[in-house]
Amino acid sequence: MELALLGQGPRAETMMRSAMERGKWVFFQNCHLAPSFMPSLERMIEQIDPDKVHRDFRLWLTSMPSPKFPVFILQNGSKMTVEPPKGIKANLLKSYSSFNDDFLNSCGEKNQTFKQMLLSLCLFHGVVLERRKFGALGFNIPYEMTDGDLRICISQLQMFLTEYDDIPYKVLRYTAGHINYGGRVTDDIDRRCMMSVLGEFYCPDILNEEHKYSQSGIYKQISPALDHHGYMEYVKSLPINDTPEIFGLHDNANITFAQNETYALLGSLVKLQPKAASGGGKSREEIMEEAAKDILSKVPKPVPIGPVMEKYPVLYEQSMNTVLVQEVIRYNKLLKSLHSSLNDLLKALKGLVVMSQALEDMANSLFNNMVPGMWSGKAYPSLKPLASWVLDLVERMDFIQNWIDQGIPPIFWISGFFFPQAFLTGTLQNFARKKVISIDTISFGFQVMRETAAELSSGPEDGCYIRGLFVEGARWDITANMLTESRAKELYTEMACIWLVPEANRKAPDTGIYRCPVYKH
């Protein structure tokens, strides 16, 4: 077999032509990294004459999924896929299958410590990989951790145990969490989460033979006196389906996982759906027309900006006037695009105007209950399907219209803002101008209110009340005035109203708080 790393195009061509004559095997690695070579490779394969090529010639190609990989080669070749193991048990089996007794006893006097920490590290590797299946509950971004990350951590563990008298937990956590695994993590919140998880697997407690990694004790430390066979037997005794407790998650996380799998399946079915409607029922065009007319009947027309600017002029003392005008301008751009494109689509369906590619894409989105790209590009971030998105837009416009008609509300629906950052800045600006201090020295303090939104009839003297936040993975207990565990089968709960209190030179408390990230959904 002759092997070539792609990036060596001319050498690869020469090697392949020689192999076809001599009956050699050729192995081209990492085809996804050489998209410019793919047309040449496709042309060479198309020109192969089975009657003139040596019968022992074989061409092997490896590639990650890539849209640049030639379809012709895929259709005419034999395909094999290498999929990562699913589940913590499968990951542990894969890891420990590559070990032996000599390896487990490679740290001399610290063999037992190495065995215990190795099991803990392999468990951490499995947890990090499998957290991805829970979507945003696991990590904001599904990172591609590899066996190479685990191997370098194991090598470092061996080195530090051999060279240090005391176990340098801080160094081990830093190298694993910030460099090896953490080198792939780009989100600060994900990094914080990973370091928190790692702290459960790289700590002095794991050297206790009775240590449990999960509350049920299914995942636990075992006797380091066991040999490789004993460790394999323990791994084989673990359940195939992981329980959320090993990930530090509530049982509701399994519901989220099942939903994600279902949505992915249904999304694939929608993409495979033929564009031509079969017999019976309404035609595709009729469904699109009904959807367009229904949306036009529900969504209000753009708000006249002149009267709004006249009623809410720019005032030094009240930044909320400017915030409102900016919100109206942003929503108007979206509403104009929505009404204009829907009217054009209705005309195109009747044959009055040409059905452009943009209109056809929008029509397909309406048929599939998806938000058209020409709208989402001008709208606020949202993951809702079309029907829910339209209802949400109507509710947002009601919030804006009530503000215009009735004045500044006592409590703000923060989810209704197109650009909530401007609202938050405006609140700080009001406080800064009132107190005549620099806005750079001000930040928000937070007080969760016991009163409901209906009971808050007037706004606070400083700052503002907000509603419309939801908590995932926990819930707010109004009686105890603290975060607590979710109820069974309750994926989301509405957060209590919060008073955003502007404070000069604020220092956040070190204890008693959780720095909770907030996301637009």
Short mmCIF file of C-alpha atoms in Angstrom, two decimals:
data_model
loop_
_atom_site.label_atom_id
_atom_site.label_comp_id
_atom_site.label_asym_id
_atom_site.label_seq_id
_atom_site.Cartn_x
_atom_site.Cartn_y
_atom_site.Cartn_z
CA MET A 1 0.00 0.00 0.00
CA GLU A 2 1.19 3.50 -0.85
CA LEU A 3 -0.04 6.36 1.30
CA ALA A 4 -0.37 10.06 0.46
CA LEU A 5 -1.41 12.99 2.57
CA LEU A 6 -3.55 15.29 0.50
CA GLY A 7 -1.97 18.59 -0.25
CA GLN A 8 0.48 16.67 -2.45
CA GLY A 9 -1.67 16.77 -5.61
CA PRO A 10 0.91 16.01 -8.37
CA ARG A 11 2.54 13.26 -6.30
CA ALA A 12 -0.87 11.75 -5.59
CA GLU A 13 -1.74 11.65 -9.31
CA THR A 14 1.58 10.02 -10.19
CA MET A 15 1.18 7.50 -7.37
CA MET A 16 -2.33 6.57 -8.48
CA ARG A 17 -1.39 6.07 -12.15
CA SER A 18 1.57 3.91 -11.13
CA ALA A 19 -0.57 1.84 -8.76
CA MET A 20 -3.17 1.19 -11.48
CA GLU A 21 -0.45 -0.36 -13.64
CA ARG A 22 1.35 -2.33 -10.90
CA GLY A 23 -1.69 -3.47 -8.88
CA LYS A 24 -0.85 -1.53 -5.73
CA TRP A 25 -3.21 -0.11 -3.13
CA VAL A 26 -3.34 3.69 -2.72
CA PHE A 27 -4.58 5.43 0.40
CA PHE A 28 -5.48 9.14 0.24
CA GLN A 29 -6.14 10.65 3.67
CA ASN A 30 -8.14 13.72 4.66
CA CYS A 31 -9.86 14.39 1.35
CA HIS A 32 -12.00 17.07 3.03
CA LEU A 33 -8.84 19.15 3.50
CA ALA A 34 -8.06 19.22 -0.22
CA PRO A 35 -11.25 20.37 -2.00
CA SER A 36 -9.19 21.78 -4.89
CA PHE A 37 -7.85 18.28 -5.66
CA MET A 38 -11.29 16.63 -5.71
CA PRO A 39 -12.19 17.57 -9.32
CA SER A 40 -8.88 16.08 -10.52
CA LEU A 41 -9.48 12.94 -8.49
CA GLU A 42 -13.02 12.62 -9.85
CA ARG A 43 -11.76 13.01 -13.42
CA MET A 44 -9.08 10.34 -12.91
CA ILE A 45 -11.63 7.89 -11.51
CA GLU A 46 -14.05 8.57 -14.37
CA GLN A 47 -11.28 7.73 -16.84
CA ILE A 48 -10.47 4.35 -15.26
CA ASP A 49 -10.94 1.52 -17.77
CA PRO A 50 -11.56 -1.76 -15.88
CA ASP A 51 -10.09 -3.74 -18.79
CA LYS A 52 -6.76 -1.88 -18.64
CA VAL A 53 -6.31 -1.47 -14.87
CA HIS A 54 -4.54 -4.16 -12.84
CA ARG A 55 -7.08 -6.38 -11.10
CA ASP A 56 -5.37 -5.93 -7.70
CA PHE A 57 -5.51 -2.12 -7.77
CA ARG A 58 -7.50 -0.52 -4.94
CA LEU A 59 -8.06 3.13 -4.02
CA TRP A 60 -8.86 4.01 -0.40
CA LEU A 61 -10.11 7.47 0.56
CA THR A 62 -10.79 8.94 4.00
CA SER A 63 -12.78 12.09 4.57
CA MET A 64 -14.90 13.91 7.06
CA PRO A 65 -18.41 14.79 5.80
CA SER A 66 -17.90 17.49 3.18
CA PRO A 67 -20.13 19.07 0.50
CA LYS A 68 -17.03 19.29 -1.73
CA PHE A 69 -16.57 15.52 -1.90
CA PRO A 70 -17.56 14.31 -5.41
CA VAL A 71 -20.95 12.61 -5.53
CA PHE A 72 -19.76 10.43 -8.42
CA ILE A 73 -17.13 8.78 -6.21
CA LEU A 74 -19.64 8.19 -3.43
CA GLN A 75 -22.10 6.57 -5.81
CA ASN A 76 -19.55 4.26 -7.41
CA GLY A 77 -17.48 3.28 -4.39
CA SER A 78 -17.99 1.07 -1.37
CA LYS A 79 -18.63 3.18 1.72
CA MET A 80 -17.72 2.56 5.34
CA THR A 81 -18.32 4.91 8.25
CA VAL A 82 -16.54 5.15 11.57
CA GLU A 83 -18.92 6.44 14.21
CA PRO A 84 -17.92 7.35 17.76
CA PRO A 85 -19.33 5.14 20.52
CA LYS A 86 -22.59 6.30 22.08
CA GLY A 87 -22.99 6.26 25.82
CA ILE A 88 -20.59 6.38 28.74
CA LYS A 89 -20.36 2.59 28.90
CA ALA A 90 -19.34 2.35 25.24
CA ASN A 91 -16.78 5.13 25.68
CA LEU A 92 -15.27 3.43 28.73
CA LEU A 93 -15.13 0.10 26.90
CA LYS A 94 -13.32 1.74 24.00
CA SER A 95 -10.82 3.41 26.34
CA TYR A 96 -10.11 0.38 28.54
CA SER A 97 -9.87 -1.97 25.55
CA SER A 98 -6.71 -0.09 24.59
CA PHE A 99 -5.17 -0.58 28.08
CA ASN A 100 -3.50 -3.63 29.60
CA ASP A 101 -2.08 -4.61 32.99
CA ASP A 102 1.38 -3.30 32.14
CA PHE A 103 -0.09 0.10 31.36
CA LEU A 104 -2.23 0.18 34.53
CA ASN A 105 0.87 -0.61 36.58
CA SER A 106 3.17 1.89 34.90
CA CYS A 107 3.45 4.37 37.79
CA GLY A 108 5.42 2.31 40.28
CA GLU A 109 4.48 3.16 43.87
CA LYS A 110 1.54 5.25 42.66
CA ASN A 111 -0.10 2.51 40.60
CA GLN A 112 -3.23 2.49 42.72
CA THR A 113 -3.57 6.27 42.54
CA PHE A 114 -3.04 6.14 38.77
CA LYS A 115 -5.76 3.49 38.35
CA GLN A 116 -8.25 5.53 40.36
CA MET A 117 -7.50 8.79 38.58
CA LEU A 118 -7.47 7.06 35.19
CA LEU A 119 -10.99 5.72 35.75
CA SER A 120 -12.11 9.17 36.81
CA LEU A 121 -10.51 10.78 33.76
CA CYS A 122 -12.11 8.27 31.37
CA LEU A 123 -15.48 8.90 33.00
CA PHE A 124 -14.99 12.63 32.54
CA HIS A 125 -14.17 12.05 28.86
CA GLY A 126 -17.41 10.11 28.41
CA VAL A 127 -19.45 12.72 30.27
CA VAL A 128 -18.08 15.58 28.15
CA LEU A 129 -18.84 13.69 24.93
CA GLU A 130 -22.32 12.61 25.94
CA ARG A 131 -23.43 15.98 27.33
CA ARG A 132 -23.77 17.11 23.71
CA LYS A 133 -26.91 15.02 23.23
CA PHE A 134 -28.82 17.24 25.65
CA GLY A 135 -28.46 20.27 23.40
CA ALA A 136 -28.12 23.60 25.20
CA LEU A 137 -28.54 21.86 28.56
CA GLY A 138 -25.20 20.16 27.95
CA PHE A 139 -23.17 22.78 26.10
CA ASN A 140 -24.08 25.82 24.05
CA ILE A 141 -21.90 24.47 21.23
CA PRO A 142 -21.52 20.72 20.49
CA TYR A 143 -17.73 20.45 20.62
CA GLU A 144 -15.93 17.59 18.87
CA MET A 145 -13.73 16.14 21.59
CA THR A 146 -11.44 13.33 20.42
CA ASP A 147 -9.54 10.36 21.80
CA GLY A 148 -6.41 12.45 21.32
CA ASP A 149 -7.61 14.80 24.07
CA LEU A 150 -7.98 11.85 26.41
CA ARG A 151 -4.59 10.36 25.48
CA ILE A 152 -2.67 13.57 26.14
CA CYS A 153 -4.43 13.95 29.50
CA ILE A 154 -3.46 10.38 30.41
CA SER A 155 0.16 11.04 29.43
CA GLN A 156 0.22 14.18 31.57
CA LEU A 157 -1.37 12.29 34.46
CA GLN A 158 1.37 9.66 34.30
CA MET A 159 4.07 12.32 34.12
CA PHE A 160 2.79 14.39 37.05
CA LEU A 161 2.23 11.33 39.25
CA THR A 162 5.76 10.12 38.51
CA GLU A 163 7.56 13.45 38.96
CA TYR A 164 5.63 14.95 41.91
CA ASP A 165 5.38 13.64 45.45
CA ASP A 166 1.97 15.27 45.98
CA ILE A 167 -0.76 15.12 43.36
CA PRO A 168 -0.94 18.56 41.64
CA TYR A 169 -4.72 18.69 41.23
CA LYS A 170 -4.69 22.36 40.26
CA VAL A 171 -2.18 21.73 37.47
CA LEU A 172 -4.06 18.65 36.24
CA ARG A 173 -7.34 20.56 36.14
CA TYR A 174 -5.72 23.44 34.30
CA THR A 175 -4.01 21.31 31.64
CA ALA A 176 -7.11 19.20 31.04
CA GLY A 177 -9.78 21.88 31.37
CA HIS A 178 -8.09 24.91 29.82
CA ILE A 179 -5.61 23.39 27.38
CA ASN A 180 -6.45 19.86 26.21
CA TYR A 181 -10.25 19.79 26.27
CA GLY A 182 -10.64 23.51 26.89
CA GLY A 183 -8.62 24.36 23.80
CA ARG A 184 -11.67 23.43 21.74
CA VAL A 185 -14.12 25.40 23.88
CA THR A 186 -14.92 28.85 22.51
CA ASP A 187 -17.84 29.81 24.74
CA ASP A 188 -17.02 31.26 28.18
CA ILE A 189 -20.11 29.72 29.78
CA ASP A 190 -19.24 26.31 28.32
CA ARG A 191 -15.72 26.68 29.70
CA ARG A 192 -17.12 27.47 33.14
CA CYS A 193 -19.39 24.44 32.91
CA MET A 194 -16.56 22.16 31.80
CA MET A 195 -14.29 23.28 34.64
CA SER A 196 -17.11 22.68 37.11
CA VAL A 197 -17.67 19.16 35.76
CA LEU A 198 -13.92 18.47 35.74
CA GLY A 199 -13.73 19.51 39.38
CA GLU A 200 -15.96 16.54 40.24
CA PHE A 201 -13.60 14.09 38.53
CA TYR A 202 -10.20 15.55 39.41
CA CYS A 203 -10.32 16.00 43.19
CA PRO A 204 -8.97 14.21 46.30
CA ASP A 205 -12.35 12.54 46.95
CA ILE A 206 -11.93 10.18 43.99
CA LEU A 207 -9.11 8.36 45.81
CA ASN A 208 -11.70 7.01 48.25
CA GLU A 209 -12.76 3.49 47.23
CA GLU A 210 -16.31 4.31 48.37
CA HIS A 211 -16.55 7.47 46.24
CA LYS A 212 -19.69 7.77 44.11
CA TYR A 213 -19.82 9.82 40.91
CA SER A 214 -23.62 9.71 40.89
CA GLN A 215 -26.18 9.82 43.65
CA SER A 216 -27.46 6.32 42.89
CA GLY A 217 -23.96 4.86 43.11
CA ILE A 218 -24.17 3.25 39.66
CA TYR A 219 -21.07 5.14 38.62
CA LYS A 220 -18.51 4.78 41.40
CA GLN A 221 -14.85 4.31 42.21
CA ILE A 222 -13.73 0.69 42.51
CA SER A 223 -10.87 -1.06 44.24
CA PRO A 224 -7.51 -0.16 42.66
CA ALA A 225 -6.31 -3.65 43.57
CA LEU A 226 -8.28 -4.99 40.59
CA ASP A 227 -6.41 -5.88 37.43
CA HIS A 228 -7.37 -4.94 33.86
CA HIS A 229 -9.91 -7.77 33.68
CA GLY A 230 -11.58 -6.51 36.86
CA TYR A 231 -11.93 -3.01 35.44
CA MET A 232 -13.39 -4.38 32.21
CA GLU A 233 -15.93 -6.40 34.18
CA TYR A 234 -16.98 -3.27 36.08
CA VAL A 235 -17.36 -1.29 32.86
CA LYS A 236 -19.44 -4.07 31.30
CA SER A 237 -21.77 -3.99 34.33
CA LEU A 238 -22.73 -0.35 33.68
CA PRO A 239 -26.12 0.39 32.08
CA ILE A 240 -26.27 0.90 28.32
CA ASN A 241 -28.53 3.93 28.64
CA ASP A 242 -27.01 6.72 30.72
CA THR A 243 -29.01 8.35 33.47
CA PRO A 244 -28.90 12.18 33.60
CA GLU A 245 -27.53 12.12 37.15
CA ILE A 246 -24.00 11.27 35.98
CA PHE A 247 -24.07 14.50 33.95
CA GLY A 248 -25.29 16.53 36.91
CA LEU A 249 -28.65 17.04 35.20
CA HIS A 250 -32.28 16.57 36.22
CA ASP A 251 -34.29 13.61 34.91
CA ASN A 252 -36.11 16.10 32.68
CA ALA A 253 -32.95 16.25 30.57
CA ASN A 254 -33.97 12.91 29.04
CA ILE A 255 -37.15 14.56 27.76
CA THR A 256 -35.08 17.31 26.15
CA PHE A 257 -32.84 14.68 24.56
CA ALA A 258 -35.86 12.77 23.21
CA GLN A 259 -37.33 15.99 21.83
CA ASN A 260 -34.07 16.88 20.08
CA GLU A 261 -33.94 13.43 18.48
CA THR A 262 -37.58 13.73 17.37
CA TYR A 263 -37.09 17.19 15.90
CA ALA A 264 -34.03 15.99 14.00
CA LEU A 265 -35.97 13.03 12.60
CA LEU A 266 -38.97 15.14 11.60
CA GLY A 267 -36.67 17.76 10.08
CA SER A 268 -35.08 15.07 7.90
CA LEU A 269 -38.52 13.83 6.83
CA VAL A 270 -39.54 17.35 5.86
CA LYS A 271 -36.44 17.71 3.68
CA LEU A 272 -37.21 14.38 1.98
CA GLN A 273 -40.82 15.37 1.32
CA PRO A 274 -41.59 15.69 -2.42
CA LYS A 275 -42.46 19.17 -3.62
CA ALA A 276 -45.26 17.88 -5.82
CA ALA A 277 -48.41 17.14 -3.86
CA SER A 278 -50.03 13.73 -4.25
CA GLY A 279 -53.70 13.21 -4.95
CA GLY A 280 -56.33 14.18 -2.40
CA GLY A 281 -56.50 17.17 -0.08
CA LYS A 282 -55.43 20.70 -0.90
CA SER A 283 -52.74 21.44 -3.42
CA ARG A 284 -49.38 22.83 -2.37
CA GLU A 285 -50.26 26.23 -3.87
CA GLU A 286 -53.55 26.36 -1.96
CA ILE A 287 -51.77 25.65 1.33
CA MET A 288 -49.21 28.39 0.64
CA GLU A 289 -51.93 30.88 -0.30
CA GLU A 290 -53.91 30.13 2.87
CA ALA A 291 -50.80 30.51 5.02
CA ALA A 292 -49.91 33.84 3.41
CA LYS A 293 -53.43 35.24 3.81
CA ASP A 294 -53.63 34.02 7.41
CA ILE A 295 -50.36 35.75 8.33
CA LEU A 296 -51.42 38.98 6.60
CA SER A 297 -54.67 38.98 8.56
CA LYS A 298 -52.89 38.55 11.91
CA VAL A 299 -49.77 40.70 11.65
CA PRO A 300 -50.40 44.46 12.00
CA LYS A 301 -49.11 46.94 9.46
CA PRO A 302 -46.09 49.17 10.21
CA VAL A 303 -46.62 51.79 12.93
CA PRO A 304 -46.64 55.42 11.67
CA ILE A 305 -43.38 56.75 13.07
CA GLY A 306 -44.27 60.47 12.91
CA PRO A 307 -46.92 60.49 15.68
CA VAL A 308 -44.67 58.31 17.87
CA MET A 309 -41.73 60.73 17.58
CA GLU A 310 -44.04 63.64 18.29
CA LYS A 311 -45.54 62.01 21.39
CA TYR A 312 -42.18 60.69 22.64
CA PRO A 313 -39.56 63.31 21.70
CA VAL A 314 -35.89 63.04 22.57
CA LEU A 315 -35.57 64.09 26.23
CA TYR A 316 -32.43 64.30 28.34
CA GLU A 317 -34.35 63.09 31.41
CA GLN A 318 -36.07 60.12 29.72
CA SER A 319 -34.00 57.79 27.53
CA MET A 320 -36.93 55.40 27.19
CA ASN A 321 -38.45 57.72 24.58
CA THR A 322 -35.48 57.11 22.30
CA VAL A 323 -35.60 53.38 23.04
CA LEU A 324 -39.27 53.22 22.01
CA VAL A 325 -38.70 55.11 18.76
CA GLN A 326 -35.77 52.85 17.86
CA GLU A 327 -37.85 49.76 18.60
CA VAL A 328 -40.66 51.01 16.35
CA ILE A 329 -38.19 51.67 13.52
CA ARG A 330 -36.71 48.17 13.82
CA TYR A 331 -40.09 46.44 13.92
CA ASN A 332 -41.35 48.54 11.00
CA LYS A 333 -38.51 47.29 8.79
CA LEU A 334 -39.55 43.72 9.54
CA LEU A 335 -43.26 44.40 9.07
CA LYS A 336 -42.70 46.16 5.73
CA SER A 337 -40.64 43.23 4.46
CA LEU A 338 -43.23 40.73 5.70
CA HIS A 339 -46.25 42.46 4.14
CA SER A 340 -44.46 43.26 0.89
CA SER A 341 -43.13 39.73 0.35
CA LEU A 342 -46.45 38.07 1.22
CA ASN A 343 -48.36 40.28 -1.21
CA ASP A 344 -45.77 39.53 -3.91
CA LEU A 345 -46.13 35.81 -3.22
CA LEU A 346 -49.92 35.95 -3.56
CA LYS A 347 -49.51 37.72 -6.90
CA ALA A 348 -46.94 35.15 -8.03
CA LEU A 349 -49.25 32.27 -7.11
CA LYS A 350 -51.91 33.85 -9.32
CA GLY A 351 -49.44 34.32 -12.16
CA LEU A 352 -49.49 38.11 -12.00
CA VAL A 353 -45.74 38.43 -11.34
CA VAL A 354 -42.73 36.20 -11.90
CA MET A 355 -42.04 33.64 -9.15
CA SER A 356 -38.47 34.58 -8.27
CA GLN A 357 -36.09 32.28 -6.41
CA ALA A 358 -36.53 34.37 -3.25
CA LEU A 359 -40.32 34.02 -3.44
CA GLU A 360 -40.05 30.30 -4.12
CA ASP A 361 -37.81 29.84 -1.07
CA MET A 362 -40.29 31.79 1.02
CA ALA A 363 -43.19 29.68 -0.29
CA ASN A 364 -41.35 26.47 0.62
CA SER A 365 -40.75 27.82 4.12
CA LEU A 366 -44.44 28.66 4.54
CA PHE A 367 -45.38 25.16 3.39
CA ASN A 368 -42.96 23.59 5.90
CA ASN A 369 -44.01 25.91 8.77
CA MET A 370 -40.57 27.52 8.88
CA VAL A 371 -39.69 31.20 9.15
CA PRO A 372 -38.54 32.40 5.69
CA GLY A 373 -34.91 33.46 5.49
CA MET A 374 -35.80 36.90 4.12
CA TRP A 375 -37.74 37.56 7.35
CA SER A 376 -35.37 35.99 9.87
CA GLY A 377 -32.52 38.02 8.37
CA LYS A 378 -34.34 41.22 9.34
CA ALA A 379 -35.87 39.94 12.57
CA TYR A 380 -34.78 39.29 16.14
CA PRO A 381 -33.17 35.93 17.06
CA SER A 382 -35.78 33.19 17.41
CA LEU A 383 -35.94 29.40 17.21
CA LYS A 384 -39.72 29.20 16.96
CA PRO A 385 -41.52 27.53 14.03
CA LEU A 386 -43.52 29.82 11.76
CA ALA A 387 -46.91 29.58 13.48
CA SER A 388 -45.48 30.33 16.93
CA TRP A 389 -43.19 33.00 15.47
CA VAL A 390 -46.16 34.87 13.98
CA LEU A 391 -48.10 34.75 17.27
CA ASP A 392 -45.00 35.98 19.10
CA LEU A 393 -44.60 38.85 16.63
CA VAL A 394 -48.24 39.87 17.15
CA GLU A 395 -47.72 39.81 20.93
CA ARG A 396 -44.58 41.92 20.59
CA MET A 397 -46.42 44.50 18.52
CA ASP A 398 -49.21 44.60 21.11
CA PHE A 399 -46.57 45.38 23.76
CA ILE A 400 -45.14 48.21 21.63
CA GLN A 401 -48.60 49.58 20.78
CA ASN A 402 -49.69 49.58 24.44
CA TRP A 403 -46.52 51.49 25.31
CA ILE A 404 -47.33 54.05 22.61
CA ASP A 405 -50.97 54.40 23.69
CA GLN A 406 -50.65 54.25 27.49
CA GLY A 407 -47.15 55.56 28.18
CA ILE A 408 -44.15 53.91 29.81
CA PRO A 409 -45.31 50.61 31.36
CA PRO A 410 -44.71 49.88 35.07
CA ILE A 411 -43.10 46.57 34.16
CA PHE A 412 -41.30 45.81 30.90
CA TRP A 413 -41.68 42.59 28.94
CA ILE A 414 -37.98 42.19 28.16
CA SER A 415 -38.62 39.37 25.70
CA GLY A 416 -40.68 41.79 23.61
CA PHE A 417 -37.75 44.04 22.73
CA PHE A 418 -36.20 43.76 19.31
CA PHE A 419 -32.88 44.94 20.75
CA PRO A 420 -32.99 44.55 24.56
CA GLN A 421 -29.43 45.86 24.96
CA ALA A 422 -30.66 49.35 24.04
CA PHE A 423 -33.36 49.15 26.71
CA LEU A 424 -30.85 48.11 29.38
CA THR A 425 -28.46 50.89 28.36
CA GLY A 426 -31.32 53.39 28.42
CA THR A 427 -32.19 52.36 31.98
CA LEU A 428 -28.59 52.92 33.10
CA GLN A 429 -28.51 56.22 31.23
CA ASN A 430 -31.60 57.50 33.06
CA PHE A 431 -29.96 56.72 36.40
CA ALA A 432 -26.63 58.28 35.37
CA ARG A 433 -28.28 61.53 34.28
CA LYS A 434 -30.46 61.65 37.38
CA LYS A 435 -27.49 61.18 39.74
CA VAL A 436 -25.06 63.11 37.48
CA ILE A 437 -22.46 60.34 37.43
CA SER A 438 -20.60 58.54 34.65
CA ILE A 439 -22.52 55.68 33.09
CA ASP A 440 -19.28 53.68 32.96
CA THR A 441 -19.33 53.38 36.76
CA ILE A 442 -22.86 51.95 36.88
CA SER A 443 -23.99 48.35 36.66
CA PHE A 444 -27.14 46.45 37.58
CA GLY A 445 -27.97 44.89 40.88
CA PHE A 446 -30.83 42.40 40.89
CA GLN A 447 -33.71 41.83 43.24
CA VAL A 448 -36.23 39.07 42.55
CA MET A 449 -39.71 40.30 43.46
CA ARG A 450 -42.27 38.36 45.45
CA GLU A 451 -45.10 40.29 43.77
CA THR A 452 -46.52 39.10 40.46
CA ALA A 453 -46.57 41.26 37.33
CA ALA A 454 -50.25 42.09 37.93
CA GLU A 455 -49.48 43.32 41.45
CA LEU A 456 -46.74 45.72 40.32
CA SER A 457 -48.92 48.67 39.31
CA SER A 458 -46.16 51.29 39.22
CA GLY A 459 -42.48 51.28 38.32
CA PRO A 460 -39.64 51.71 40.83
CA GLU A 461 -38.03 55.06 41.55
CA ASP A 462 -34.73 53.88 40.04
CA GLY A 463 -34.19 51.10 37.55
CA CYS A 464 -37.04 49.01 36.16
CA TYR A 465 -39.07 45.85 36.64
CA ILE A 466 -38.82 43.18 33.96
CA ARG A 467 -40.76 40.02 33.19
CA GLY A 468 -40.66 37.41 30.43
CA LEU A 469 -37.59 35.38 31.41
CA PHE A 470 -37.81 31.60 31.60
CA VAL A 471 -35.63 29.18 33.55
CA GLU A 472 -34.48 25.87 32.06
CA GLY A 473 -32.97 23.17 34.23
CA ALA A 474 -34.26 24.74 37.47
CA ARG A 475 -37.16 26.83 38.80
CA TRP A 476 -37.65 29.81 41.07
CA ASP A 477 -39.29 29.05 44.40
CA ILE A 478 -41.18 32.22 45.38
CA THR A 479 -41.77 30.97 48.93
CA ALA A 480 -38.10 30.20 49.62
CA ASN A 481 -36.98 33.05 47.33
CA MET A 482 -34.29 30.92 45.72
CA LEU A 483 -33.49 28.64 42.79
CA THR A 484 -34.43 25.02 43.31
CA GLU A 485 -34.76 21.76 41.35
CA SER A 486 -37.21 21.49 38.48
CA ARG A 487 -40.46 19.62 38.89
CA ALA A 488 -40.86 16.37 37.00
CA LYS A 489 -41.73 16.88 33.31
CA GLU A 490 -41.49 20.68 33.64
CA LEU A 491 -38.84 21.71 31.14
CA TYR A 492 -39.31 25.47 31.44
CA THR A 493 -40.71 27.65 34.20
CA GLU A 494 -41.39 31.35 34.08
CA MET A 495 -39.04 33.41 36.19
CA ALA A 496 -40.46 35.80 38.78
CA CYS A 497 -40.36 39.52 38.06
CA ILE A 498 -36.92 41.05 38.58
CA TRP A 499 -36.04 44.56 39.68
CA LEU A 500 -32.97 45.79 37.83
CA VAL A 501 -31.38 48.22 40.27
CA PRO A 502 -28.67 50.55 38.90
CA GLU A 503 -25.80 50.88 41.36
CA ALA A 504 -22.64 52.96 41.18
CA ASN A 505 -19.36 51.06 41.66
CA ARG A 506 -21.24 47.87 42.40
CA LYS A 507 -19.38 44.82 43.65
CA ALA A 508 -21.14 41.52 43.13
CA PRO A 509 -21.37 39.34 46.26
CA ASP A 510 -18.97 36.42 46.35
CA THR A 511 -21.42 33.92 47.81
CA GLY A 512 -25.13 33.23 47.76
CA ILE A 513 -25.59 33.97 44.06
CA TYR A 514 -25.49 32.06 40.79
CA ARG A 515 -24.18 33.91 37.74
CA CYS A 516 -26.92 32.73 35.40
CA PRO A 517 -26.45 33.29 31.65
CA VAL A 518 -29.42 34.71 29.72
CA TYR A 519 -30.06 33.71 26.12
CA LYS A 520 -32.37 34.93 23.38
CA HIS A 521 -34.53 32.04 22.20
#
